[in-house]
XYZ file of C-alpha atoms in Angstrom:
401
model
C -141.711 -106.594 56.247
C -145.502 -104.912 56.279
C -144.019 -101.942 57.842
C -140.701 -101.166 55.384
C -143.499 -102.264 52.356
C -145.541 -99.335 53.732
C -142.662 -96.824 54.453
C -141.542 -97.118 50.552
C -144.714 -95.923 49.537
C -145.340 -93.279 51.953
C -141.898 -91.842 51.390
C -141.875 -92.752 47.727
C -145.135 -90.654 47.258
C -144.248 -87.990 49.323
C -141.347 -87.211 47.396
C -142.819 -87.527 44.052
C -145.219 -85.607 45.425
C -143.183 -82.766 46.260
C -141.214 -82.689 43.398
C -144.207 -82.515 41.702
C -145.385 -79.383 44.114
C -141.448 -77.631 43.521
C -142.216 -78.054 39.555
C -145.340 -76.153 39.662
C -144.113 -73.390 42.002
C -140.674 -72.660 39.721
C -143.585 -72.254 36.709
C -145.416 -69.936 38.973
C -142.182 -68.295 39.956
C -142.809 -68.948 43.601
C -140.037 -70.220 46.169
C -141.155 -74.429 46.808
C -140.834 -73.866 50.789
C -144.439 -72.509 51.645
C -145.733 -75.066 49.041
C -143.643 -77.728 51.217
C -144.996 -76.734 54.220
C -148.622 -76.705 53.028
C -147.988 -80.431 52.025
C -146.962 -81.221 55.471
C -150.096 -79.615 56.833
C -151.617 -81.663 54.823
C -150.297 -84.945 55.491
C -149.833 -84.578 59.238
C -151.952 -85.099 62.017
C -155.384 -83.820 61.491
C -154.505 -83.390 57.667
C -156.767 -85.390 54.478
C -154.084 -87.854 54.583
C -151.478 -89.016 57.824
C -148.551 -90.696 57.351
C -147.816 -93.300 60.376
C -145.261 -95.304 59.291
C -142.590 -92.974 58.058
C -142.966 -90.041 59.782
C -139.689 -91.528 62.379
C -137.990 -91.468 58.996
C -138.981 -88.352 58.125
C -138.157 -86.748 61.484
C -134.308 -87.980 61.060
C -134.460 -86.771 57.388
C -135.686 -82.793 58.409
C -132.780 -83.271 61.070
C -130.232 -83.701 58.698
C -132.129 -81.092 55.970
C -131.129 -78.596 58.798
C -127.591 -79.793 58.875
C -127.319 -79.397 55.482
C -129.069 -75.958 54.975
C -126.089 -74.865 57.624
C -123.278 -76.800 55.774
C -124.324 -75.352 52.396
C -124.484 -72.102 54.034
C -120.964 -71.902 55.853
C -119.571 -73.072 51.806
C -120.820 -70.082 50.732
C -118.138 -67.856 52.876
C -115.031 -67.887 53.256
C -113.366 -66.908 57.177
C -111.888 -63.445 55.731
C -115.026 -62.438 54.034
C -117.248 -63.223 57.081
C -114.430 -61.283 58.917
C -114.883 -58.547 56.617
C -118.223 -58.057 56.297
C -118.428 -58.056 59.768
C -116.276 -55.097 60.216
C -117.891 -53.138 57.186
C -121.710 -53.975 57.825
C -122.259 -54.140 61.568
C -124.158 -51.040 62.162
C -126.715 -52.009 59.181
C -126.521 -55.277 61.508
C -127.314 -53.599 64.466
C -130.391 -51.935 62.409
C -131.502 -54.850 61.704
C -131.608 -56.844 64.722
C -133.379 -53.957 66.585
C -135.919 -52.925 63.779
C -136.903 -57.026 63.236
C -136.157 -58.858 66.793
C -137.877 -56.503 69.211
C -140.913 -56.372 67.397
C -141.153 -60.089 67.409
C -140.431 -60.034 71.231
C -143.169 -57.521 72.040
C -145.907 -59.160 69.772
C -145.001 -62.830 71.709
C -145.137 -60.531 75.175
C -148.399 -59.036 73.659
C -149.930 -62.448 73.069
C -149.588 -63.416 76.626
C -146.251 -65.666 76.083
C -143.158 -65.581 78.290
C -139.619 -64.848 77.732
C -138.511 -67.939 76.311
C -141.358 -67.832 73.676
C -140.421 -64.255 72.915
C -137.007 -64.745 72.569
C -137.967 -67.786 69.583
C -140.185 -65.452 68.059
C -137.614 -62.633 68.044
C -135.203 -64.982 66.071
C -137.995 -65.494 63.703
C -138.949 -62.169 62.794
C -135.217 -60.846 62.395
C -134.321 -63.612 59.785
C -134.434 -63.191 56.149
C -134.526 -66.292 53.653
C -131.232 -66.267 52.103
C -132.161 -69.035 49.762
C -135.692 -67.226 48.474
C -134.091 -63.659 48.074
C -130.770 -64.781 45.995
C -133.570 -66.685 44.081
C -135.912 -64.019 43.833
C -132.663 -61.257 42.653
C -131.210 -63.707 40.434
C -135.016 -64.104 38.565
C -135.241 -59.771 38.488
C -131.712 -59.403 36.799
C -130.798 -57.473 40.202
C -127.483 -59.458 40.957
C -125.182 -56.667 39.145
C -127.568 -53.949 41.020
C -125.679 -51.258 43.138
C -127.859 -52.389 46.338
C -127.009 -55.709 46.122
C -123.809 -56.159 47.560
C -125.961 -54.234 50.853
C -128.839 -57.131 50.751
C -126.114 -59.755 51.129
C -123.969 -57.838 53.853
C -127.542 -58.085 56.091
C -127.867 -61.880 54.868
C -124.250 -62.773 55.952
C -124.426 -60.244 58.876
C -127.821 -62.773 60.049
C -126.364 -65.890 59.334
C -123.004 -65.421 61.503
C -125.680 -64.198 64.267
C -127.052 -67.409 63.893
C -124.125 -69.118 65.123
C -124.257 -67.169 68.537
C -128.426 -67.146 68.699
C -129.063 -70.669 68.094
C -127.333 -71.636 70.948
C -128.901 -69.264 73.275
C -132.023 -70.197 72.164
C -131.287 -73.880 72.455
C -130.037 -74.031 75.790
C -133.182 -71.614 76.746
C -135.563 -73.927 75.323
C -133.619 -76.720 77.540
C -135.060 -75.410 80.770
C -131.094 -74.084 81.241
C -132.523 -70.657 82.299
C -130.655 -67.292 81.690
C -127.468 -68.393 83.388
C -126.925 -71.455 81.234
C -127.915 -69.458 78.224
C -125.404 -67.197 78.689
C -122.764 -70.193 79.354
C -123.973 -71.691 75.788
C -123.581 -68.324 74.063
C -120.153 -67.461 75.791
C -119.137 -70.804 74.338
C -120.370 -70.464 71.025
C -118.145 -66.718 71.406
C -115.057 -69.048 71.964
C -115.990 -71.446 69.168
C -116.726 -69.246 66.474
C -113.809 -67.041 66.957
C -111.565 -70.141 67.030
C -112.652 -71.717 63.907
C -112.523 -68.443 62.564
C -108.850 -67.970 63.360
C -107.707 -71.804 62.206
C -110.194 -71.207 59.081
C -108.117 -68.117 58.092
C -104.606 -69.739 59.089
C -104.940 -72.811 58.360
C -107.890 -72.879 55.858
C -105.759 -74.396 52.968
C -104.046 -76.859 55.214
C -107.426 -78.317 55.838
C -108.900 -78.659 52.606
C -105.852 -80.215 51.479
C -106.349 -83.686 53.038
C -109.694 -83.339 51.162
C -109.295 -84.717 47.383
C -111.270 -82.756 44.993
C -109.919 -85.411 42.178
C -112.102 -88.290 43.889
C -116.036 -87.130 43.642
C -117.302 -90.119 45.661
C -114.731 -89.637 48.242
C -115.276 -85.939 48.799
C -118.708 -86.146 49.390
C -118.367 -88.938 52.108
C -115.590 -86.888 53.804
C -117.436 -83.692 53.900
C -120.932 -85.543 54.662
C -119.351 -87.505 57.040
C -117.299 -84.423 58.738
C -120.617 -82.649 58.859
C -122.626 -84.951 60.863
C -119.573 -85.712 63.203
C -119.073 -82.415 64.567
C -122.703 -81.286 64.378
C -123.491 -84.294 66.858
C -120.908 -83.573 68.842
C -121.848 -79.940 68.741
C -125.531 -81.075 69.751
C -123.608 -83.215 72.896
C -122.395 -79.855 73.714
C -125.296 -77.680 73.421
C -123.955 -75.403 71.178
C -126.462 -76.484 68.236
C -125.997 -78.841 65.177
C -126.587 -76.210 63.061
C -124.099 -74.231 64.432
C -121.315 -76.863 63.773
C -122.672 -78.102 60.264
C -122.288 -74.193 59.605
C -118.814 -73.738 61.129
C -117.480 -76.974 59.285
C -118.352 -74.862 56.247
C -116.386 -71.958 56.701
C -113.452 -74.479 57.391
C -113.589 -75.951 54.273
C -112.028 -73.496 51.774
C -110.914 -72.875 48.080
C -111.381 -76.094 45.026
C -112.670 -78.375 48.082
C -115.453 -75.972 48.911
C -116.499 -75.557 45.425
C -116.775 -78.898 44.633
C -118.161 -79.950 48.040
C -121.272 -77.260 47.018
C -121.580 -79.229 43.653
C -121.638 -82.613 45.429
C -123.942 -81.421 48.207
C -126.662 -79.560 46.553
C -129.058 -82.360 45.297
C -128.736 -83.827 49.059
C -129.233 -80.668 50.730
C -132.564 -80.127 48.214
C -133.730 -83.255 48.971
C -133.394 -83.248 53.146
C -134.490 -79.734 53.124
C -137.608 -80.812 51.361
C -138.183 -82.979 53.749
C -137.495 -80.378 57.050
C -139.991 -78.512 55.523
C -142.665 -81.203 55.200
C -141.843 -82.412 59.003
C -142.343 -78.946 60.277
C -145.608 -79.088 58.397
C -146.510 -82.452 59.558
C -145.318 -80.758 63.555
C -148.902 -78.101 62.792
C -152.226 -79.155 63.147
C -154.169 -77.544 60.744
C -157.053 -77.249 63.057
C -154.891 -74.959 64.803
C -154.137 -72.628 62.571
C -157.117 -70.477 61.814
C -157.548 -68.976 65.155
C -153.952 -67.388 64.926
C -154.170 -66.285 61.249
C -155.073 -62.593 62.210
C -152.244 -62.314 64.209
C -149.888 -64.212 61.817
C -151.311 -60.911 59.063
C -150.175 -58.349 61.741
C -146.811 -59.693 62.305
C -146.491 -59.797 58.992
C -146.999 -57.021 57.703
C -145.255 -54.821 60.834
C -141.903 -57.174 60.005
C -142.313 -56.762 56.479
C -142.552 -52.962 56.683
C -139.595 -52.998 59.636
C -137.588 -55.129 56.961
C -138.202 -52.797 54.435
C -136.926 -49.297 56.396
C -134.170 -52.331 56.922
C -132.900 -52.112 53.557
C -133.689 -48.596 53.180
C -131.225 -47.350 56.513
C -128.497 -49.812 54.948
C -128.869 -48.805 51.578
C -128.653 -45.084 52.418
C -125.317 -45.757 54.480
C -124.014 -47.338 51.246
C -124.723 -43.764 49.399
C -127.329 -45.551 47.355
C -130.011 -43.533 45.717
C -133.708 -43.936 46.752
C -135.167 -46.418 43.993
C -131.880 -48.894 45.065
C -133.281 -48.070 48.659
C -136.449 -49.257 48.542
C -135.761 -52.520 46.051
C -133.099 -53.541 48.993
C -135.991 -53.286 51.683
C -138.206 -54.784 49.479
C -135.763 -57.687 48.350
C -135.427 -58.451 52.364
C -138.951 -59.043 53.113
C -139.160 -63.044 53.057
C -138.541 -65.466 55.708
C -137.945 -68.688 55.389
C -135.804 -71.403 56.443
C -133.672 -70.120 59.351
C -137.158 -69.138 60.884
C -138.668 -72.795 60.549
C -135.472 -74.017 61.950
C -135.618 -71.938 64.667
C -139.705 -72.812 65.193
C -138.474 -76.324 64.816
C -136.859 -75.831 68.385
C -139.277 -74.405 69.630
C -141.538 -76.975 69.002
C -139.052 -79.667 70.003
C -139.026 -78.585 73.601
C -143.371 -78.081 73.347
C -143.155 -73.771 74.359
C -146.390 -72.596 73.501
C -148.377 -74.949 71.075
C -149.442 -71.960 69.358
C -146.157 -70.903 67.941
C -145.729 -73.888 65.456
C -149.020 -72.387 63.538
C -148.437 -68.805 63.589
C -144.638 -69.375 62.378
C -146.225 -71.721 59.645
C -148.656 -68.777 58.649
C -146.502 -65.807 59.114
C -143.629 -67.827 56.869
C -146.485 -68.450 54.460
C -147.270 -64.718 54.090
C -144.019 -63.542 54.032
C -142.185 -66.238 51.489
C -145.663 -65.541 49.019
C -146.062 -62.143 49.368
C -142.266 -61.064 49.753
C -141.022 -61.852 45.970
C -144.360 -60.656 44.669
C -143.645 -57.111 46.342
C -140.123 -57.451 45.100
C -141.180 -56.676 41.854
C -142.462 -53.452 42.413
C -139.629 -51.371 41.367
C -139.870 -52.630 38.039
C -143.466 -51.231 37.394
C -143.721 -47.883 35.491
C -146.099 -46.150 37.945
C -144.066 -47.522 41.234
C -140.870 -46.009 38.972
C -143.119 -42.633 38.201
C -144.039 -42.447 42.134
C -140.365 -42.964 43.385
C -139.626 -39.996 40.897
C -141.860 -37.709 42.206
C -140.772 -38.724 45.442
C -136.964 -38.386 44.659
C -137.375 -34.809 43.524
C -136.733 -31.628 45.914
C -140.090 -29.761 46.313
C -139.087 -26.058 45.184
C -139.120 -23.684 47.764
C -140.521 -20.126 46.711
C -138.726 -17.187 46.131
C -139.593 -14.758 48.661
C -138.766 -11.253 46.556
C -140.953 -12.844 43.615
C -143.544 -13.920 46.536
C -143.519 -9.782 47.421
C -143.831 -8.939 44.020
């Protein structure tokens, strides 16, 4: 009785707590995740004050924070526009995964790490935050902008990678070496493509034993559909994420509307929670030797991200000031790259990767939306001008003259 006495207040707390530390950061105009994480760090082990008795609670609740975040995600898309934007925005895909993975891999290679480390801190790097950059364009006004439509192409273009790289990754991290990696990936192909195909047939047919007329009974169907398949999906080794995600692009049309109603106040609270857990993962102690490195990743991705946006936007016959906010706008990481840290941590590959993901998210997710803004100062406006305009070549005959 002690012990549940204790775990109300700790989890009480925390939560008032963060929603508390989410209030002050919407003032501030700053995305709640890095001030989430920072509250893990600081109730975790080595923080001012650990919590003992509910972190086993917590640990479930960041577990199904990350099935949410994927659910949410998949509700978002529907199987033809995935299918479509596919077809339209793989090469700025492409781009992206080469100008944002490698660099990860070769800084984890650089640090002394091996393969599988690389390969986790590839998947970091190349990620965007979805959540912070529709957050960040809906705050500028930028959602009607001409570049726009490019930003979410590489979002949507990452987050269907996601269902193939997380996976991989998993089964890598599971001591399944290269061979069962590539038996994880080949059936996360197969799975993919086939909910793709009975999302686009039979889409409708689906949602229709769903009843969007019953609130209660929607969200226990889709909840409970969610969890099924994503543990059965973890049985499998193809990733709970990667199932909550596909169970979203099943769900389709009035169903999928009202399941994102239903589901958003869960999926803020559990992801609030992920976030805190990965937090409460890093010791503090640990993170000031890796800060320096944490900067230069950093600011190499964030520049790489940038050219990004830049290469895509271009493609899209987008002038240069629509260039550079797109690059700009694609700067933060957040929660697909704690998710993916989070597995990395799991299977205990390189303790130092929990605190330089923590830090380099940190940087990123503060620093990002600030940069983001940019384009909307008069002298950045004045300099993209200057740099817009042909230089004049000189007439030779009036240079003889």
């Amino acid at each position: 009785m002690h012990s549940t006495t204790i775990l109300l207040i700790e989890v009480g707390a925390l939560l008032f707590a963060l929603g508390m530390l989410g209030r002050i950061g919407r003032r501030i105009g700053l995305s709640p995740i890095p001030l989430y994480l920072l509250a893990g760090l600081a109730f975790g082990h080595g923080g001012f004050i650990p919590l003992s008795a509910s972190e086993e609670f917590i640990e479930v609740g960041a577990e199904i924070g990350v099935i949410l975040l994927l659910v949410m995600l998949g509700l978002e898309y529907s199987a033809t526009e995935l299918v479509g934007n596919l077809r339209s925005a793989a090469p700025a895909g492409l781009i992206d995964a080469l100008l944002n993975a490698l660099p990860g891999a070769g800084f984890a290679f650089l640090l002394g790490w091996g393969w599988d480390a690389a390969l986790v801190l590839a998947g970091i790097t190349w990620v965007s935050s979805s959540g912070v950059i529709a957050k960040v364009l809906g705050d500028l006004g930028r959602l009607g902008n001409r570049e726009t439509p490019v930003i979410l192409s590489v979002l949507v273009i990452e987050d269907l990678a996601m269902a193939f790289y997380l996976p991989l990754v998993t089964a890598v991290l599971a001591g399944a070496g290269l061979v069962g990696g590539a038996k994880a990936l080949a059936v996360a192909v197969i799975t993919v493509i086939a909910v793709l195909v009975v999302a686009i047939r039979y889409g409708h047919a689906i949602s229709r034993f769903m009843s969007v007329k019953d609130a209660e009974a929607l969200l226990l169907s889709v909840l409970g559909l969610t969890l099924f398949v994503a543990g059965v999906a973890a049985e499998l080794n193809v990733s709970a994420a990667v199932g909550a995600f596909l169970v979203g692009i099943a769900l389709s049309g009035q169903v999928a509307h009202t399941a994102v109603v239903q589901l958003s106040p869960l999926r803020d609270l559990f992801a609030a929670v992920f976030f805190v857990f990965f937090g409460l993962s890093t010791d503090p102690a640990a993170m000031p030797p890796v800060l320096l490195p944490a900067f230069g990743l950093a600011i190499l991705t964030m520049a790489t991200k940038v050219l990004t946006g830049v290469l895509a936007a271009r493609r899209g016959g987008i002038a240069l000031p629509g260039q550079v906010r797109a690059g700009l706008a694609l700067m933060p990481r957040g929660e697909f790259s704690i998710v993916i840290a989070g597995l990395a941590v799991a299977s205990g590959v390189e303790p130092e990767l929990a605190p330089l993901a923590t830090a380099y998210v940190l940087i990123t997710v503060v620093s990002g939306p600030m940069l983001a803004r940019l384009p909307d100062y008069a002298w950045f406006k004045k300099l993209l001008r200057r740099a817009n305009t042909p230089r004049r070549t000189p007439d030779p005959i009036a240079a003889v003259d």
